[in-house]
PDB file of C-alpha atoms in Angstrom:
ATOM      1  CA  ASN A  10       0.000   0.000   0.000  1.00 89.00           C
ATOM      2  CA  THR A  11       1.502   3.335  -1.083  1.00 94.00           C
ATOM      3  CA  LEU A  12       0.439   6.888  -0.284  1.00 96.00           C
ATOM      4  CA  PHE A  13       1.885   9.870  -2.154  1.00 97.00           C
ATOM      5  CA  ASN A  14       0.869  13.453  -1.452  1.00 97.00           C
ATOM      6  CA  TRP A  15       1.983  16.675  -3.123  1.00 97.00           C
ATOM      7  CA  SER A  16       0.726  20.013  -1.837  1.00 97.00           C
ATOM      8  CA  THR A  17       1.608  23.425  -3.250  1.00 97.00           C
ATOM      9  CA  PHE A  18       1.077  26.980  -2.004  1.00 96.00           C
ATOM     10  CA  PHE A  19       1.432  30.146  -4.093  1.00 94.00           C
ATOM     11  CA  GLY A  20       0.886  33.530  -2.466  1.00 94.00           C
ATOM     12  CA  ASN A  21       1.974  36.339  -0.204  1.00 90.00           C
ATOM     13  CA  GLU A  22       3.037  35.369   3.318  1.00 82.00           C
ATOM     14  CA  VAL A  23       3.809  38.721   4.924  1.00 83.00           C
ATOM     15  CA  PRO A  24       1.355  41.073   6.683  1.00 86.00           C
ATOM     16  CA  ASP A  25      -0.623  43.484   4.504  1.00 86.00           C
ATOM     17  CA  SER A  26       1.272  46.407   6.063  1.00 88.00           C
ATOM     18  CA  LEU A  27       4.519  45.201   4.392  1.00 83.00           C
ATOM     19  CA  PRO A  28       5.432  44.972   0.692  1.00 82.00           C
ATOM     20  CA  ASN A  29       4.363  41.678  -0.891  1.00 85.00           C
ATOM     21  CA  GLN A  30       6.882  38.852  -0.838  1.00 88.00           C
ATOM     22  CA  PHE A  31       5.676  36.119  -3.139  1.00 91.00           C
ATOM     23  CA  ARG A  32       6.157  32.561  -1.831  1.00 94.00           C
ATOM     24  CA  ILE A  33       6.013  29.191  -3.555  1.00 96.00           C
ATOM     25  CA  PHE A  34       6.000  26.176  -1.246  1.00 96.00           C
ATOM     26  CA  ASN A  35       5.871  22.466  -2.143  1.00 97.00           C
ATOM     27  CA  ASP A  36       5.375  19.539   0.231  1.00 97.00           C
ATOM     28  CA  PHE A  37       6.041  15.982  -0.968  1.00 98.00           C
ATOM     29  CA  TYR A  38       5.163  13.015   1.237  1.00 96.00           C
ATOM     30  CA  LEU A  39       5.521   9.301   0.524  1.00 98.00           C
ATOM     31  CA  GLN A  40       4.405   6.484   2.810  1.00 97.00           C
ATOM     32  CA  GLN A  41       4.825   2.802   2.000  1.00 97.00           C
ATOM     33  CA  THR A  42       3.355  -0.117   3.949  1.00 97.00           C
ATOM     34  CA  LEU A  43       5.865  -2.950   3.668  1.00 97.00           C
ATOM     35  CA  SER A  44       3.959  -5.475   5.781  1.00 97.00           C
ATOM     36  CA  ASP A  45       1.255  -5.617   8.451  1.00 95.00           C
ATOM     37  CA  ASN A  46       3.868  -4.436  10.952  1.00 97.00           C
ATOM     38  CA  ILE A  47       6.239  -2.136   9.048  1.00 98.00           C
ATOM     39  CA  GLN A  48       5.709   1.259   7.426  1.00 97.00           C
ATOM     40  CA  VAL A  49       8.321   3.615   6.000  1.00 98.00           C
ATOM     41  CA  GLY A  50       7.944   7.236   5.002  1.00 98.00           C
ATOM     42  CA  ALA A  51       9.797  10.146   3.495  1.00 98.00           C
ATOM     43  CA  LEU A  52       9.046  13.850   3.311  1.00 98.00           C
ATOM     44  CA  PHE A  53      10.644  16.683   1.372  1.00 98.00           C
ATOM     45  CA  ASP A  54       9.503  20.302   1.592  1.00 97.00           C
ATOM     46  CA  ILE A  55      10.952  23.168  -0.407  1.00 97.00           C
ATOM     47  CA  GLY A  56      10.031  26.812  -0.457  1.00 96.00           C
ATOM     48  CA  ILE A  57      11.214  29.931  -2.217  1.00 96.00           C
ATOM     49  CA  GLN A  58      10.279  33.475  -1.303  1.00 94.00           C
ATOM     50  CA  GLU A  59      11.108  36.902  -2.693  1.00 92.00           C
ATOM     51  CA  ASN A  60      13.113  39.179  -0.446  1.00 84.00           C
ATOM     52  CA  SER A  61      11.658  42.567   0.487  1.00 81.00           C
ATOM     53  CA  ALA A  62      13.657  44.344  -2.256  1.00 82.00           C
ATOM     54  CA  HIS A  63      12.162  41.970  -4.873  1.00 83.00           C
ATOM     55  CA  ASP A  64      15.603  41.355  -6.386  1.00 88.00           C
ATOM     56  CA  LYS A  65      16.406  37.922  -4.943  1.00 91.00           C
ATOM     57  CA  TRP A  66      14.728  34.628  -4.034  1.00 93.00           C
ATOM     58  CA  ASN A  67      15.510  32.865  -0.752  1.00 93.00           C
ATOM     59  CA  ILE A  68      15.204  29.081  -0.478  1.00 96.00           C
ATOM     60  CA  TRP A  69      14.590  26.773   2.470  1.00 96.00           C
ATOM     61  CA  ASN A  70      13.956  23.046   2.640  1.00 97.00           C
ATOM     62  CA  THR A  71      13.475  20.178   5.009  1.00 97.00           C
ATOM     63  CA  GLY A  72      13.228  16.429   4.843  1.00 97.00           C
ATOM     64  CA  TYR A  73      12.930  13.293   6.867  1.00 98.00           C
ATOM     65  CA  LEU A  74      12.998   9.516   6.662  1.00 98.00           C
ATOM     66  CA  MET A  75      10.844   7.483   9.043  1.00 98.00           C
ATOM     67  CA  MET A  76      10.263   3.849   9.929  1.00 98.00           C
ATOM     68  CA  LYS A  77       7.349   2.583  12.024  1.00 98.00           C
ATOM     69  CA  TYR A  78       6.938  -0.829  13.614  1.00 98.00           C
ATOM     70  CA  ILE A  79       3.429  -1.813  14.722  1.00 97.00           C
ATOM     71  CA  PHE A  80       3.374  -4.260  17.642  1.00 98.00           C
ATOM     72  CA  SER A  81      -0.421  -4.418  17.936  1.00 97.00           C
ATOM     73  CA  SER A  82      -3.510  -2.282  17.373  1.00 94.00           C
ATOM     74  CA  SER A  83      -2.577  -0.396  20.557  1.00 97.00           C
ATOM     75  CA  PHE A  84       1.238  -0.142  20.470  1.00 98.00           C
ATOM     76  CA  SER A  85       3.762   1.030  17.872  1.00 98.00           C
ATOM     77  CA  THR A  86       7.189   2.624  17.748  1.00 98.00           C
ATOM     78  CA  SER A  87       8.826   4.904  15.176  1.00 98.00           C
ATOM     79  CA  ALA A  88      12.279   6.251  14.441  1.00 98.00           C
ATOM     80  CA  ARG A  89      13.006   9.318  12.328  1.00 98.00           C
ATOM     81  CA  VAL A  90      16.014  11.229  10.991  1.00 98.00           C
ATOM     82  CA  GLU A  91      15.509  14.738   9.706  1.00 97.00           C
ATOM     83  CA  TYR A  92      17.137  17.964   8.602  1.00 97.00           C
ATOM     84  CA  TYR A  93      16.034  21.588   8.222  1.00 96.00           C
ATOM     85  CA  PHE A  94      17.883  24.145   6.081  1.00 96.00           C
ATOM     86  CA  ASP A  95      16.794  27.793   6.388  1.00 96.00           C
ATOM     87  CA  SER A  96      20.022  29.776   6.006  1.00 93.00           C
ATOM     88  CA  LYS A  97      18.182  33.080   5.378  1.00 92.00           C
ATOM     89  CA  GLY A  98      15.823  32.705   8.351  1.00 91.00           C
ATOM     90  CA  ILE A  99      12.634  32.865   6.275  1.00 91.00           C
ATOM     91  CA  ILE A 100      10.676  30.380   8.412  1.00 92.00           C
ATOM     92  CA  ILE A 101      12.848  30.151  11.551  1.00 93.00           C
ATOM     93  CA  PRO A 102      14.942  33.295  12.033  1.00 92.00           C
ATOM     94  CA  THR A 103      17.533  32.887  14.784  1.00 93.00           C
ATOM     95  CA  GLY A 104      19.615  36.018  14.242  1.00 91.00           C
ATOM     96  CA  THR A 105      22.750  33.880  14.018  1.00 93.00           C
ATOM     97  CA  GLU A 106      25.228  33.612  11.148  1.00 93.00           C
ATOM     98  CA  ASN A 107      23.631  30.466   9.661  1.00 93.00           C
ATOM     99  CA  ASN A 108      20.072  30.990  10.966  1.00 93.00           C
ATOM    100  CA  TYR A 109      18.308  27.638  11.353  1.00 95.00           C
ATOM    101  CA  GLN A 110      20.297  24.765   9.871  1.00 96.00           C
ATOM    102  CA  SER A 111      19.873  21.585  11.857  1.00 96.00           C
ATOM    103  CA  LYS A 112      19.675  17.839  11.750  1.00 98.00           C
ATOM    104  CA  GLY A 113      18.231  15.448  14.248  1.00 97.00           C
ATOM    105  CA  ALA A 114      16.774  12.086  15.151  1.00 98.00           C
ATOM    106  CA  SER A 115      13.913  10.863  17.271  1.00 98.00           C
ATOM    107  CA  ILE A 116      12.363   7.670  18.535  1.00 98.00           C
ATOM    108  CA  ASN A 117       8.894   7.329  19.980  1.00 98.00           C
ATOM    109  CA  LEU A 118       6.471   4.876  21.526  1.00 98.00           C
ATOM    110  CA  ASP A 119       2.759   5.276  20.746  1.00 98.00           C
ATOM    111  CA  TYR A 120      -0.118   3.844  22.766  1.00 98.00           C
ATOM    112  CA  ALA A 121      -3.701   3.982  21.502  1.00 97.00           C
ATOM    113  CA  PRO A 122      -5.998   2.888  24.364  1.00 96.00           C
ATOM    114  CA  VAL A 123      -9.005   3.371  22.035  1.00 95.00           C
ATOM    115  CA  THR A 124      -9.191   4.043  18.295  1.00 91.00           C
ATOM    116  CA  ASN A 125      -9.485   7.849  18.546  1.00 94.00           C
ATOM    117  CA  VAL A 126      -6.927   8.524  21.323  1.00 97.00           C
ATOM    118  CA  LEU A 127      -3.143   8.441  20.982  1.00 97.00           C
ATOM    119  CA  LEU A 128      -0.565   8.860  23.753  1.00 98.00           C
ATOM    120  CA  ARG A 129       3.061   9.386  22.707  1.00 98.00           C
ATOM    121  CA  ALA A 130       6.420   9.406  24.500  1.00 98.00           C
ATOM    122  CA  GLU A 131       9.240  10.684  22.278  1.00 98.00           C
ATOM    123  CA  PHE A 132      12.966  11.258  22.690  1.00 98.00           C
ATOM    124  CA  ARG A 133      14.469  13.834  20.307  1.00 97.00           C
ATOM    125  CA  SER A 134      18.038  14.907  19.672  1.00 97.00           C
ATOM    126  CA  ILE A 135      18.851  17.884  17.456  1.00 97.00           C
ATOM    127  CA  ILE A 136      22.096  19.557  16.346  1.00 97.00           C
ATOM    128  CA  SER A 137      22.423  23.002  14.770  1.00 96.00           C
ATOM    129  CA  LYS A 138      25.279  24.815  13.011  1.00 94.00           C
ATOM    130  CA  ASP A 139      25.017  27.713  15.482  1.00 95.00           C
ATOM    131  CA  ASN A 140      24.502  28.082  19.220  1.00 95.00           C
ATOM    132  CA  ILE A 141      20.706  28.479  19.338  1.00 95.00           C
ATOM    133  CA  TYR A 142      19.526  26.115  22.096  1.00 94.00           C
ATOM    134  CA  ALA A 143      19.308  27.421  25.645  1.00 92.00           C
ATOM    135  CA  SER A 144      21.254  25.788  28.468  1.00 90.00           C
ATOM    136  CA  GLU A 145      22.279  26.682  31.999  1.00 91.00           C
ATOM    137  CA  ASN A 146      25.619  27.949  30.622  1.00 90.00           C
ATOM    138  CA  GLY A 147      24.238  30.018  27.734  1.00 93.00           C
ATOM    139  CA  LEU A 148      23.497  28.848  24.219  1.00 94.00           C
ATOM    140  CA  LYS A 149      24.680  25.559  22.707  1.00 95.00           C
ATOM    141  CA  THR A 150      24.540  23.806  19.310  1.00 95.00           C
ATOM    142  CA  SER A 151      22.535  20.747  20.381  1.00 96.00           C
ATOM    143  CA  ASP A 152      19.626  19.738  22.538  1.00 95.00           C
ATOM    144  CA  ASN A 153      18.027  16.502  23.724  1.00 96.00           C
ATOM    145  CA  PHE A 154      14.552  16.338  25.132  1.00 94.00           C
ATOM    146  CA  ILE A 155      11.603  14.101  25.919  1.00 97.00           C
ATOM    147  CA  VAL A 156       8.137  15.012  24.716  1.00 96.00           C
ATOM    148  CA  LEU A 157       4.935  13.527  26.123  1.00 97.00           C
ATOM    149  CA  SER A 158       1.800  14.216  24.112  1.00 97.00           C
ATOM    150  CA  SER A 159      -1.776  13.134  23.663  1.00 97.00           C
ATOM    151  CA  SER A 160      -4.187  13.564  20.794  1.00 97.00           C
ATOM    152  CA  ILE A 161      -7.866  12.939  20.209  1.00 97.00           C
ATOM    153  CA  LEU A 162      -9.439  12.356  16.798  1.00 94.00           C
ATOM    154  CA  PHE A 163     -12.925  13.814  16.417  1.00 92.00           C
TER     155      PHE A 163
END
């Protein structure tokens, strides 16, 4: 079973009080079911946007690869590697030399006690080119964290 999605946005993404900055954004997503227990996925997003002087286009992109193992109808786990490249700070401005350029990995455990409720525990590790993550000793280039989340499907 294969799912492919391609979404595109054309338009202005800055407030009306500022000069228009035309943006084109594409999102490509592929998911493949390899067996009853294994799914893999890939995503690639790319965007371009005019600068405020209308003489240059800035580009950003992101991507990830994911693998999911389904233990049962209630339990699954996933692992993901990803990157984000936004050297001009269009989407994530940091004010640093390289703005937001990072790569990371995560692993999670999902529990669905009923069909419309999902509980997730996730460990994420992320590394950036610049010191952008807060620590007790100032800013650093990497961060590790645990995220606990819940979602309900209506």
